[in-house]
Coordinates of C-alpha atoms and ligand atoms in Angstrom, one line a residue:
M1 CA 0.0 0.0 0.0
H2 CA 1.2 3.5 -0.8
T3 CA 2.0 5.8 2.2
L4 CA 1.8 9.2 0.7
Q5 CA 4.4 11.7 1.6
S6 CA 4.6 15.5 1.4
Y7 CA 7.4 17.3 -0.5
L8 CA 8.4 20.2 1.7
C9 CA 11.7 22.2 2.0
G10 CA 13.4 20.1 -0.7
S11 CA 12.6 16.6 0.7
W12 CA 9.8 14.0 0.8
Q13 CA 8.5 13.9 4.4
S14 CA 6.0 11.8 6.4
G15 CA 3.7 13.1 9.1
Q16 CA 3.3 11.3 12.4
G17 CA 0.4 9.6 14.2
D18 CA -2.5 7.7 12.9
P19 CA -2.7 7.9 9.1
Q20 CA -6.0 8.5 7.2
P21 CA -6.9 5.7 4.8
L22 CA -7.8 6.5 1.2
E23 CA -10.5 4.1 -0.1
N24 CA -11.4 2.3 -3.3
A25 CA -15.0 3.4 -3.9
V26 CA -15.9 0.1 -5.7
N27 CA -15.1 -2.3 -2.9
G28 CA -14.2 -0.1 0.1
E29 CA -10.6 -1.4 0.3
T30 CA -7.8 0.9 1.5
V31 CA -5.5 1.8 -1.3
A32 CA -3.2 4.3 0.4
Q33 CA -2.8 6.2 3.6
V34 CA -1.6 9.7 4.6
T35 CA -1.0 11.9 7.5
S36 CA 0.5 15.4 7.7
R37 CA 0.5 15.8 11.5
G38 CA 3.7 17.3 12.8
L39 CA 5.1 18.6 9.5
D40 CA 6.9 22.0 9.8
L41 CA 4.6 24.1 7.6
A42 CA 6.1 27.4 8.8
A43 CA 9.4 26.2 7.4
A44 CA 7.7 25.3 4.1
V45 CA 6.3 28.8 3.8
R46 CA 9.8 30.3 4.5
H47 CA 11.3 27.9 1.9
A48 CA 8.9 29.1 -0.8
R49 CA 9.4 32.8 0.0
E50 CA 13.2 32.6 0.4
V51 CA 14.2 29.9 -2.1
G52 CA 11.4 29.3 -4.6
G53 CA 10.3 32.9 -5.1
P54 CA 13.7 34.5 -6.0
A55 CA 14.6 31.5 -8.3
L56 CA 11.3 31.8 -10.2
R57 CA 11.6 35.5 -10.5
A58 CA 15.0 35.1 -12.0
M59 CA 13.4 33.4 -14.9
T60 CA 11.5 35.3 -17.7
F61 CA 7.9 34.7 -18.4
E62 CA 9.0 32.7 -21.5
E63 CA 11.3 30.5 -19.5
R64 CA 8.6 29.8 -16.9
G65 CA 6.2 29.0 -19.8
K66 CA 8.8 26.5 -21.2
A67 CA 8.9 24.9 -17.7
L68 CA 5.0 24.5 -17.8
K69 CA 5.3 22.9 -21.2
S70 CA 7.8 20.4 -20.0
L71 CA 5.6 19.6 -17.0
S72 CA 2.7 19.1 -19.2
A73 CA 4.7 16.6 -21.3
A74 CA 6.1 14.8 -18.2
I75 CA 2.6 14.3 -16.7
H76 CA 1.2 13.2 -20.1
E77 CA 3.9 10.5 -20.2
I78 CA 2.3 8.7 -17.2
R79 CA -1.3 9.3 -18.4
E80 CA -2.2 5.5 -18.4
E81 CA -0.8 5.1 -14.9
L82 CA -2.7 8.1 -13.6
I83 CA -5.9 6.7 -15.2
D84 CA -5.4 3.5 -13.3
L85 CA -4.8 5.4 -10.0
A86 CA -7.9 7.5 -10.6
A87 CA -10.1 4.4 -10.8
Q88 CA -8.5 2.9 -7.7
N89 CA -8.9 6.1 -5.6
G90 CA -11.8 8.2 -6.8
G91 CA -13.9 5.7 -8.7
C92 CA -13.2 7.3 -12.1
T93 CA -14.0 5.7 -15.4
R94 CA -11.4 6.0 -18.1
G95 CA -13.3 9.0 -19.6
D96 CA -13.7 10.7 -16.2
A97 CA -10.0 10.2 -15.4
K98 CA -9.0 11.6 -18.8
F99 CA -11.2 14.6 -18.3
D100 CA -9.2 15.5 -15.1
I101 CA -5.7 14.5 -16.3
D102 CA -6.0 15.9 -19.8
G103 CA -7.5 19.0 -18.2
A104 CA -4.3 19.4 -16.2
T105 CA -1.9 18.8 -19.0
G106 CA -4.0 20.9 -21.4
T107 CA -4.1 23.9 -19.0
L108 CA -0.3 23.7 -18.5
A109 CA 0.2 23.7 -22.2
A110 CA -2.3 26.6 -22.7
Y111 CA -0.4 28.7 -20.2
A112 CA 2.9 27.8 -21.8
H113 CA 1.4 29.2 -25.0
Y114 CA 0.1 32.4 -23.3
A115 CA 3.6 32.9 -21.8
K116 CA 5.0 33.6 -25.3
G117 CA 3.2 36.9 -25.5
L118 CA 4.3 38.2 -22.2
G119 CA 7.8 39.4 -23.0
D120 CA 11.0 39.0 -21.1
K121 CA 10.7 41.9 -18.6
P122 CA 10.2 41.2 -14.8
Y123 CA 6.8 42.9 -14.9
L124 CA 3.7 43.2 -17.2
L125 CA 2.3 46.4 -18.5
D126 CA -1.3 47.0 -17.5
G127 CA -3.0 49.1 -20.1
E128 CA -1.8 52.2 -21.8
G129 CA 0.1 55.0 -20.0
S130 CA -1.6 58.4 -19.5
Q131 CA -0.7 62.0 -19.2
L132 CA -1.1 63.3 -15.7
G133 CA 0.4 66.8 -15.8
R134 CA 0.0 69.9 -17.9
T135 CA 2.3 68.3 -20.5
A136 CA 3.2 64.7 -21.2
R137 CA 6.4 65.0 -19.0
F138 CA 4.4 63.8 -15.9
W139 CA 3.1 60.4 -16.9
G140 CA 1.3 57.5 -15.3
Q141 CA 1.6 53.8 -16.1
H142 CA 0.1 50.7 -14.4
V143 CA 2.3 47.6 -14.2
R144 CA 1.9 44.2 -12.6
V145 CA 4.8 42.6 -10.6
P146 CA 4.9 39.1 -9.0
R147 CA 4.1 39.2 -5.3
R148 CA 6.9 38.1 -3.0
G149 CA 5.0 35.5 -1.1
V150 CA 3.8 31.9 -1.5
A151 CA 0.5 30.8 -3.1
V152 CA -1.2 28.1 -1.1
H153 CA -3.6 26.1 -3.2
I154 CA -6.2 24.0 -1.4
N155 CA -8.1 21.7 -3.8
A156 CA -11.3 19.7 -3.9
F157 CA -11.5 15.9 -4.2
N158 CA -13.2 15.8 -7.6
F159 CA -10.3 17.1 -9.7
P160 CA -7.0 16.0 -8.1
A161 CA -5.0 16.6 -11.3
W162 CA -6.7 19.5 -13.1
G163 CA -7.5 21.4 -9.8
M164 CA -3.9 21.3 -8.8
M165 CA -2.2 22.1 -12.1
E166 CA -4.6 24.8 -13.3
K167 CA -3.8 26.8 -10.2
A168 CA -0.1 26.0 -10.3
A169 CA 0.1 27.0 -14.0
C170 CA -1.1 30.6 -13.3
S171 CA 0.9 31.0 -10.2
L172 CA 4.2 29.7 -11.5
L173 CA 3.9 31.7 -14.7
A174 CA 3.3 34.8 -12.7
G175 CA 6.5 34.0 -10.8
V176 CA 5.0 32.9 -7.4
P177 CA 6.0 29.6 -5.8
V178 CA 3.2 27.2 -4.7
I179 CA 2.3 24.9 -1.9
E180 CA -0.2 22.5 -3.3
K181 CA -2.6 20.7 -1.0
P182 CA -5.0 18.2 -2.6
A183 CA -8.1 16.9 -0.9
T184 CA -7.0 14.0 1.3
S185 CA -9.7 11.5 0.2
T186 CA -8.5 11.3 -3.5
A187 CA -4.9 12.4 -3.0
L188 CA -3.3 9.4 -4.9
V189 CA -3.4 11.0 -8.3
A190 CA -2.2 14.4 -7.1
W191 CA 0.7 12.7 -5.1
R192 CA 1.8 10.8 -8.2
I193 CA 1.8 14.0 -10.3
A194 CA 3.7 15.8 -7.5
Q195 CA 6.4 13.1 -7.8
V196 CA 6.6 13.6 -11.5
V197 CA 6.9 17.4 -11.0
V198 CA 9.7 17.0 -8.5
E199 CA 11.5 14.3 -10.4
S200 CA 11.3 16.3 -13.7
G201 CA 13.6 18.9 -12.2
V202 CA 12.2 21.6 -14.5
L203 CA 11.2 23.9 -11.7
P204 CA 13.8 25.5 -9.4
E205 CA 13.9 24.2 -5.8
G206 CA 11.2 25.8 -3.6
A207 CA 8.9 26.7 -6.5
F208 CA 6.7 23.6 -6.0
Q209 CA 5.9 22.1 -2.6
F210 CA 3.2 19.5 -1.9
L211 CA 1.3 19.0 1.3
C212 CA -0.5 15.7 1.5
G213 CA -3.0 15.4 4.3
S214 CA -4.7 18.0 6.4
A215 CA -3.8 21.7 6.1
G216 CA -2.9 21.8 9.8
D217 CA -1.7 25.3 10.8
L218 CA -0.5 26.3 7.3
L219 CA -2.8 29.3 7.0
D220 CA -1.6 30.7 10.3
H221 CA 1.9 31.3 8.8
L222 CA 0.8 33.4 5.9
G223 CA 1.3 37.1 5.5
A224 CA 0.6 40.2 3.4
Q225 CA 2.4 39.0 0.2
D226 CA 1.0 35.5 0.3
C227 CA -2.3 34.2 -1.1
V228 CA -4.7 31.3 -0.8
A229 CA -6.7 29.9 -3.7
F230 CA -9.3 27.5 -2.4
T231 CA -11.6 25.1 -4.3
G232 CA -14.2 23.1 -2.3
S233 CA -17.5 23.4 -0.5
A234 CA -19.1 26.7 0.5
R235 CA -18.8 25.6 4.2
T236 CA -15.0 25.2 4.1
G237 CA -14.7 28.3 2.0
E238 CA -16.4 30.2 4.8
I239 CA -14.0 28.8 7.4
I240 CA -11.0 29.8 5.3
R241 CA -12.2 33.2 4.5
G242 CA -12.8 33.8 8.2
N243 CA -9.3 32.5 9.3
A244 CA -8.2 35.1 11.9
N245 CA -4.6 35.3 10.5
L246 CA -5.7 35.7 6.9
V247 CA -8.2 38.5 8.0
K248 CA -5.6 40.2 10.1
H249 CA -3.0 40.4 7.3
N250 CA -5.4 40.9 4.5
V251 CA -4.0 37.8 2.8
R252 CA -5.5 37.5 -0.7
V253 CA -8.1 34.7 -0.8
N254 CA -9.8 33.3 -3.9
I255 CA -12.8 31.0 -3.2
E256 CA -14.2 28.6 -5.8
A257 CA -17.1 27.0 -4.1
D258 CA -20.2 25.1 -5.2
S259 CA -23.1 26.3 -7.2
I260 CA -26.6 25.1 -8.1
N261 CA -26.0 25.3 -11.8
A262 CA -29.0 25.6 -14.1
A263 CA -29.9 24.5 -17.7
V264 CA -32.8 26.4 -19.2
L265 CA -34.8 25.2 -22.2
A266 CA -36.5 28.1 -24.0
P267 CA -40.1 27.7 -25.3
D268 CA -39.1 28.0 -29.0
V269 CA -37.1 24.7 -29.0
D270 CA -39.1 21.9 -30.5
E271 CA -38.3 18.3 -30.0
S272 CA -37.1 17.7 -33.6
S273 CA -34.4 20.5 -33.5
E274 CA -30.7 20.1 -33.1
T275 CA -30.8 22.3 -30.1
Y276 CA -33.1 19.9 -28.3
G277 CA -30.8 17.0 -29.0
L278 CA -27.9 19.1 -27.7
F279 CA -29.8 20.0 -24.5
L280 CA -30.6 16.3 -23.8
T281 CA -27.0 15.2 -24.4
N282 CA -25.4 17.9 -22.4
V283 CA -27.8 17.6 -19.4
S284 CA -27.3 13.8 -19.2
T285 CA -23.5 14.1 -19.7
D286 CA -23.4 16.8 -17.0
M287 CA -25.4 14.7 -14.6
T288 CA -23.3 11.6 -15.0
Q289 CA -19.8 12.7 -16.0
K290 CA -17.5 12.1 -12.9
S291 CA -20.7 10.6 -11.4
G292 CA -22.1 14.2 -11.1
Q293 CA -19.2 15.3 -8.9
K294 CA -18.4 18.4 -10.9
C295 CA -18.7 21.9 -9.6
T296 CA -20.2 22.9 -13.0
A297 CA -22.7 20.0 -13.2
V298 CA -26.3 20.8 -13.8
R299 CA -28.4 20.6 -10.7
R300 CA -31.6 22.4 -11.9
I301 CA -33.2 22.0 -15.3
F302 CA -35.9 24.6 -16.2
V303 CA -38.4 23.6 -18.8
P304 CA -41.6 25.4 -20.1
R305 CA -44.5 23.9 -18.2
E306 CA -46.2 22.4 -21.3
Q307 CA -43.1 20.5 -22.3
A308 CA -42.0 19.3 -18.8
D309 CA -43.5 15.8 -18.8
Q310 CA -42.1 15.0 -22.3
V311 CA -38.7 16.4 -21.4
A312 CA -38.6 14.4 -18.2
Q313 CA -39.3 11.2 -20.1
D314 CA -36.7 12.0 -22.8
L315 CA -34.1 12.7 -20.1
A316 CA -34.9 9.6 -18.2
A317 CA -34.4 7.6 -21.4
E318 CA -31.0 9.3 -21.9
L319 CA -30.0 8.5 -18.3
G320 CA -31.2 4.9 -18.6
R321 CA -28.7 4.3 -21.4
I322 CA -25.8 5.1 -19.2
S323 CA -24.2 1.9 -17.9
V324 CA -23.1 2.2 -14.3
G325 CA -20.5 -0.1 -12.8
D326 CA -16.8 -0.9 -12.2
P327 CA -14.9 2.1 -13.7
T328 CA -12.1 -0.2 -14.9
E329 CA -14.5 -2.0 -17.3
R330 CA -14.6 0.0 -20.5
E331 CA -18.3 -0.5 -21.2
N332 CA -19.3 1.4 -18.1
R333 CA -19.8 5.1 -18.6
M334 CA -20.4 6.0 -14.9
G335 CA -18.5 4.7 -11.8
P336 CA -19.3 5.2 -8.1
V337 CA -19.1 8.4 -6.2
A338 CA -15.7 9.0 -4.8
H339 CA -15.9 7.5 -1.3
S340 CA -18.3 6.4 1.4
G341 CA -18.6 9.8 3.1
Q342 CA -19.6 11.2 -0.3
L343 CA -22.2 8.4 -0.7
E344 CA -23.8 9.4 2.6
D345 CA -23.9 13.0 1.6
V346 CA -25.5 12.2 -1.7
R347 CA -28.1 10.0 -0.1
S348 CA -29.0 12.6 2.5
G349 CA -29.4 15.2 -0.2
M350 CA -31.6 13.0 -2.3
A351 CA -33.8 12.4 0.7
Q352 CA -34.2 16.2 1.1
L353 CA -35.1 16.7 -2.5
S354 CA -37.6 13.8 -2.4
E355 CA -39.6 15.9 0.0
V356 CA -40.3 18.5 -2.6
A357 CA -40.0 16.6 -5.9
K358 CA -40.7 13.1 -7.2
A359 CA -38.1 10.8 -8.8
V360 CA -38.8 10.3 -12.5
T361 CA -35.9 7.8 -12.7
G362 CA -33.4 6.5 -10.1
G363 CA -34.2 7.3 -6.5
L364 CA -33.2 6.4 -3.0
D365 CA -33.1 2.6 -3.3
P366 CA -29.4 1.5 -2.9
H367 CA -27.7 0.6 -6.1
P368 CA -27.7 -3.2 -6.8
K369 CA -23.9 -3.1 -7.3
G370 CA -23.3 -1.9 -3.7
G371 CA -20.1 0.0 -3.1
C372 CA -20.5 3.7 -3.6
F373 CA -22.6 3.4 -6.7
V374 CA -25.6 5.7 -7.1
T375 CA -28.3 5.3 -9.8
P376 CA -28.5 8.5 -12.0
T377 CA -31.6 10.3 -10.6
L378 CA -33.9 12.8 -12.1
F379 CA -36.4 14.5 -9.8
Q380 CA -39.3 16.5 -11.1
A381 CA -40.9 19.3 -9.0
Q382 CA -44.3 20.9 -9.5
D383 CA -42.8 24.3 -9.6
G384 CA -39.7 26.3 -8.3
S385 CA -41.2 27.6 -5.1
A386 CA -39.3 25.4 -2.6
Q387 CA -36.0 27.1 -1.8
V388 CA -34.2 23.8 -1.1
L389 CA -34.2 23.2 -4.9
H390 CA -32.1 26.4 -5.3
D391 CA -29.9 25.9 -2.2
L392 CA -29.0 22.3 -1.9
E393 CA -26.0 20.9 -3.9
V394 CA -26.3 17.1 -4.1
F395 CA -22.8 16.4 -5.3
G396 CA -23.7 13.2 -7.3
P397 CA -25.6 12.1 -10.4
V398 CA -28.7 14.0 -9.4
A399 CA -30.7 16.9 -10.8
T400 CA -34.3 18.3 -10.6
L401 CA -36.5 19.3 -13.5
I402 CA -38.5 22.4 -12.6
P403 CA -41.3 23.7 -14.8
Y404 CA -41.6 27.5 -15.5
D405 CA -44.0 29.7 -17.4
G406 CA -41.9 30.1 -20.6
S407 CA -40.9 33.7 -20.1
A408 CA -37.3 34.8 -20.1
Q409 CA -38.0 36.9 -17.0
E410 CA -39.4 34.0 -14.9
A411 CA -36.6 31.6 -16.1
A412 CA -34.0 34.2 -15.0
A413 CA -35.6 34.9 -11.7
L414 CA -35.7 31.2 -10.8
V415 CA -32.1 30.6 -11.9
C416 CA -30.9 33.6 -9.8
R417 CA -32.5 32.1 -6.7
G418 CA -29.4 29.9 -6.7
G419 CA -27.6 33.0 -5.2
G420 CA -24.7 33.0 -7.7
G421 CA -23.4 30.3 -10.0
L422 CA -20.3 29.1 -11.9
V423 CA -22.2 28.5 -15.1
T424 CA -25.7 28.5 -16.5
S425 CA -26.7 27.1 -19.9
V426 CA -29.6 28.2 -22.1
Y427 CA -30.9 26.5 -25.2
S428 CA -32.8 28.6 -27.7
N429 CA -32.9 29.7 -31.3
D430 CA -34.9 32.9 -30.4
G431 CA -32.3 35.6 -30.3
D432 CA -34.5 38.2 -28.5
W433 CA -35.6 35.8 -25.8
T434 CA -32.1 34.6 -25.2
A435 CA -30.6 38.1 -25.1
E436 CA -33.2 39.2 -22.5
Y437 CA -32.4 36.0 -20.4
V438 CA -28.6 36.5 -20.7
L439 CA -28.7 40.1 -19.5
E440 CA -30.8 39.1 -16.5
V441 CA -28.7 36.2 -15.3
S442 CA -25.2 37.6 -16.2
P443 CA -24.7 39.6 -12.9
W444 CA -25.2 36.3 -11.0
H445 CA -22.8 34.1 -13.0
G446 CA -19.2 33.6 -14.0
R447 CA -20.1 32.0 -17.3
V448 CA -23.2 31.9 -19.5
W449 CA -23.3 29.1 -22.1
I450 CA -25.7 29.8 -25.0
G451 CA -26.8 26.7 -27.1
S452 CA -28.5 27.0 -30.5
D453 CA -28.7 25.2 -33.8
R454 CA -26.0 27.4 -35.2
M455 CA -23.3 26.3 -32.9
A456 CA -24.5 22.8 -31.9
E457 CA -22.1 21.0 -34.2
Q458 CA -19.0 22.6 -32.7
A459 CA -20.1 23.1 -29.1
L460 CA -18.0 22.1 -26.1
P461 CA -20.4 21.3 -23.2
P462 CA -21.1 23.9 -20.5
G463 CA -19.6 21.7 -17.8
M464 CA -16.1 22.1 -19.4
V465 CA -13.9 24.7 -17.9
L466 CA -11.5 26.2 -20.5
P467 CA -8.2 27.9 -19.7
G468 CA -8.9 30.9 -22.0
L469 CA -12.2 31.8 -20.3
I470 CA -12.7 32.7 -16.6
H471 CA -13.9 30.2 -14.1
G472 CA -15.6 31.2 -10.9
G473 CA -18.8 33.0 -10.0
P474 CA -20.3 35.5 -7.5
G475 CA -22.1 34.9 -4.2
R476 CA -22.8 31.2 -3.5
A477 CA -20.2 30.2 -6.1
G478 CA -17.5 31.7 -3.8
G479 CA -17.0 35.1 -5.4
G480 CA -13.8 34.0 -7.0
E481 CA -12.2 34.0 -10.5
E482 CA -9.5 31.8 -12.0
L483 CA -8.0 31.2 -15.5
G484 CA -9.2 33.4 -18.4
A485 CA -5.8 33.3 -20.2
E486 CA -3.6 36.2 -18.9
R487 CA -6.3 37.3 -16.4
G488 CA -5.4 34.2 -14.4
L489 CA -2.1 35.7 -13.4
E490 CA -3.6 38.8 -11.8
F491 CA -4.4 37.2 -8.5
Y492 CA -0.7 36.4 -8.0
M493 CA 0.6 39.8 -9.0
Q494 CA 0.5 43.3 -7.5
R495 CA -0.9 46.0 -9.8
V496 CA 1.0 49.2 -9.1
A497 CA 0.5 52.7 -10.5
L498 CA 3.8 54.3 -11.4
Q499 CA 3.9 58.1 -11.7
G500 CA 6.9 60.1 -12.9
F501 CA 8.8 61.5 -15.8
K502 CA 7.5 60.0 -19.0
G503 CA 11.1 59.4 -20.4
F504 CA 12.1 57.4 -17.3
L505 CA 8.9 55.3 -17.3
Q506 CA 9.1 54.6 -21.0
T507 CA 12.8 53.5 -20.8
H508 CA 12.4 51.3 -17.7
F509 CA 8.7 50.4 -17.6
G510 CA 7.7 50.6 -21.3
Ligands
LIG601 P1 -14.2 20.4 1.1 O1 -14.6 19.3 2.0 O2 -14.6 21.7 1.3 O3 -12.6 20.3 1.0 C1 -11.9 21.0 0.1 C2 -10.5 21.2 0.5 O4 -10.4 22.0 1.7 C3 -9.8 19.9 0.9 O5 -8.4 19.9 0.4 C4 -9.8 19.9 2.4 O6 -8.8 19.1 3.0 C5 -9.6 21.3 2.7 N1 -10.0 21.7 4.0 C6 -11.1 21.3 4.7 N2 -11.2 22.0 5.9 C7 -10.2 22.9 5.9 C8 -9.7 23.9 6.8 N3 -10.3 24.1 7.9 N4 -8.6 24.6 6.5 C9 -8.0 24.4 5.3 N5 -8.4 23.5 4.4 C10 -9.4 22.7 4.7 O7 -14.7 20.0 -0.4 P2 -14.6 18.6 -1.2 O8 -15.6 17.7 -0.6 O9 -13.2 18.2 -1.3 O10 -15.1 19.1 -2.6 C11 -16.4 19.1 -3.1 C12 -16.9 20.5 -3.1 O11 -16.1 21.3 -3.9 C13 -18.3 20.6 -3.8 O12 -19.1 21.4 -3.1 C14 -18.0 21.2 -5.2 O13 -19.0 22.0 -5.7 C15 -16.8 22.1 -4.8 N6 -16.0 22.3 -6.0 C16 -15.9 23.6 -6.6 C17 -15.1 23.8 -7.7 C18 -15.0 25.2 -8.3 O14 -14.2 25.4 -9.1 N7 -15.8 26.1 -7.9 C19 -14.4 22.8 -8.3 C20 -14.5 21.5 -7.7 C21 -15.3 21.3 -6.6 P3 -9.0 17.6 3.5 O15 -9.5 16.8 2.3 O16 -7.7 17.2 3.9 O17 -10.1 17.6 4.5

């Protein structure tokens, strides 16, 4: 069995005391164990600031970009091994594992590409300069410089590869060293990737550290130049945001939490259209990919009242075609949820939903295959009045169909009752209806995905996060923002307004 270690201060280290087991969600067997108790995390923070930061900043953006490209290639080389580990610890089918692992290598490669346009200066220009005085002699120019601290990245269990490397890509390219902390329950894949990153030798010492197990007192050692990027549940996000040391030192915090994402079918979409087919495919993929354990998965499906029963039947038929079983068997398209604690949470959430909606397919009966398997479950509510439909994230293959009156206004009002989301998707070929809807929901979302006949053939699904577009959302979704090409570097850099003689600024900061 693997005993997972942490890579801190230049060496692999084990914690002390009782380790936490990591389970195989198919049969409950322990596949690895981990503890971080007793590790010197204050020393790790100093190591990043004093060794990793200066070494990274001595490299140009282009050199750091090349390092990201090498990391992408090194991780890709062990893709098959990682797919296997993701099945053992996480219950991922081959497709689910690839989604995570290729997401990691793809994002690293994308940031390697963005690096090429960033020049070889130790700063980035931020917009055009502007005249401040009577003549152009007194000039102002915004620039961005790497902060002098460490970026602590705390990740969720559902994307051990992508979650870790999308954050690392932005931070390392910005010139800020990282301490990566994966969720303990599915740390096996992240640990193996960390080994590859360290063994590759492409990053200078101190630029990449890896904390496997609980975060312990890590946050208590952070200061004004450090930052924390967290992905996980709203509850943990709240605890982290409220950490007394982070509050005291105004440590930058980015929270990517959960959201009750919605898909909306507009009344103009008839059942023979390409858009309707796209809607059914995307909703059923979103509900079942990674067994519904995606922050961007659809939880609420809004359908015009007259079409609700037909759509419920069509979706149930789509879900019925998805074979659920051992993720290592290629014919299975959905594996179990990641671990037994997750299964309990999903079942408790389904019980709450069943008080306000009826199951069209699936339901609360235990899955015949045992383990942590869950039958894909579609609930149907009478209407959207019960707030639990808009508040409760059941982090599994579960969603609720909710009828609405067919107007863009009502669809938007119901969607926004989710209190802020990562993504919402809308399916329509009526431009005016769609534009009205999009304007209403945009203040409450990080991303709005607009499906129609015209783009159906080329569309990537709404659940897919892309490095070139921002990821995050207001309110309930955490209020954070990541990625978005060069925008992803901003969190790790200080924007400073320089004011002075134009000639000086243009020579040294132009
Ligand atoms: P979680 O229980 O909130 O844990 C997330 C991370 O926080 C883990 O690494 C966990 O470590 C750590 N953590 C827990 N308590 C902490 C504390 N007091 N101080 C510092 N770190 C702490 O979430 P999860 O169950 O892993 O992930 C599922 C949730 O994440 C879902 O709600 C999902 O919607 C959300 N999610 C959001 C996004 C997004 O991009 N917005 C992406 C993926 C998932 P341990 O594992 O060691 O406890």
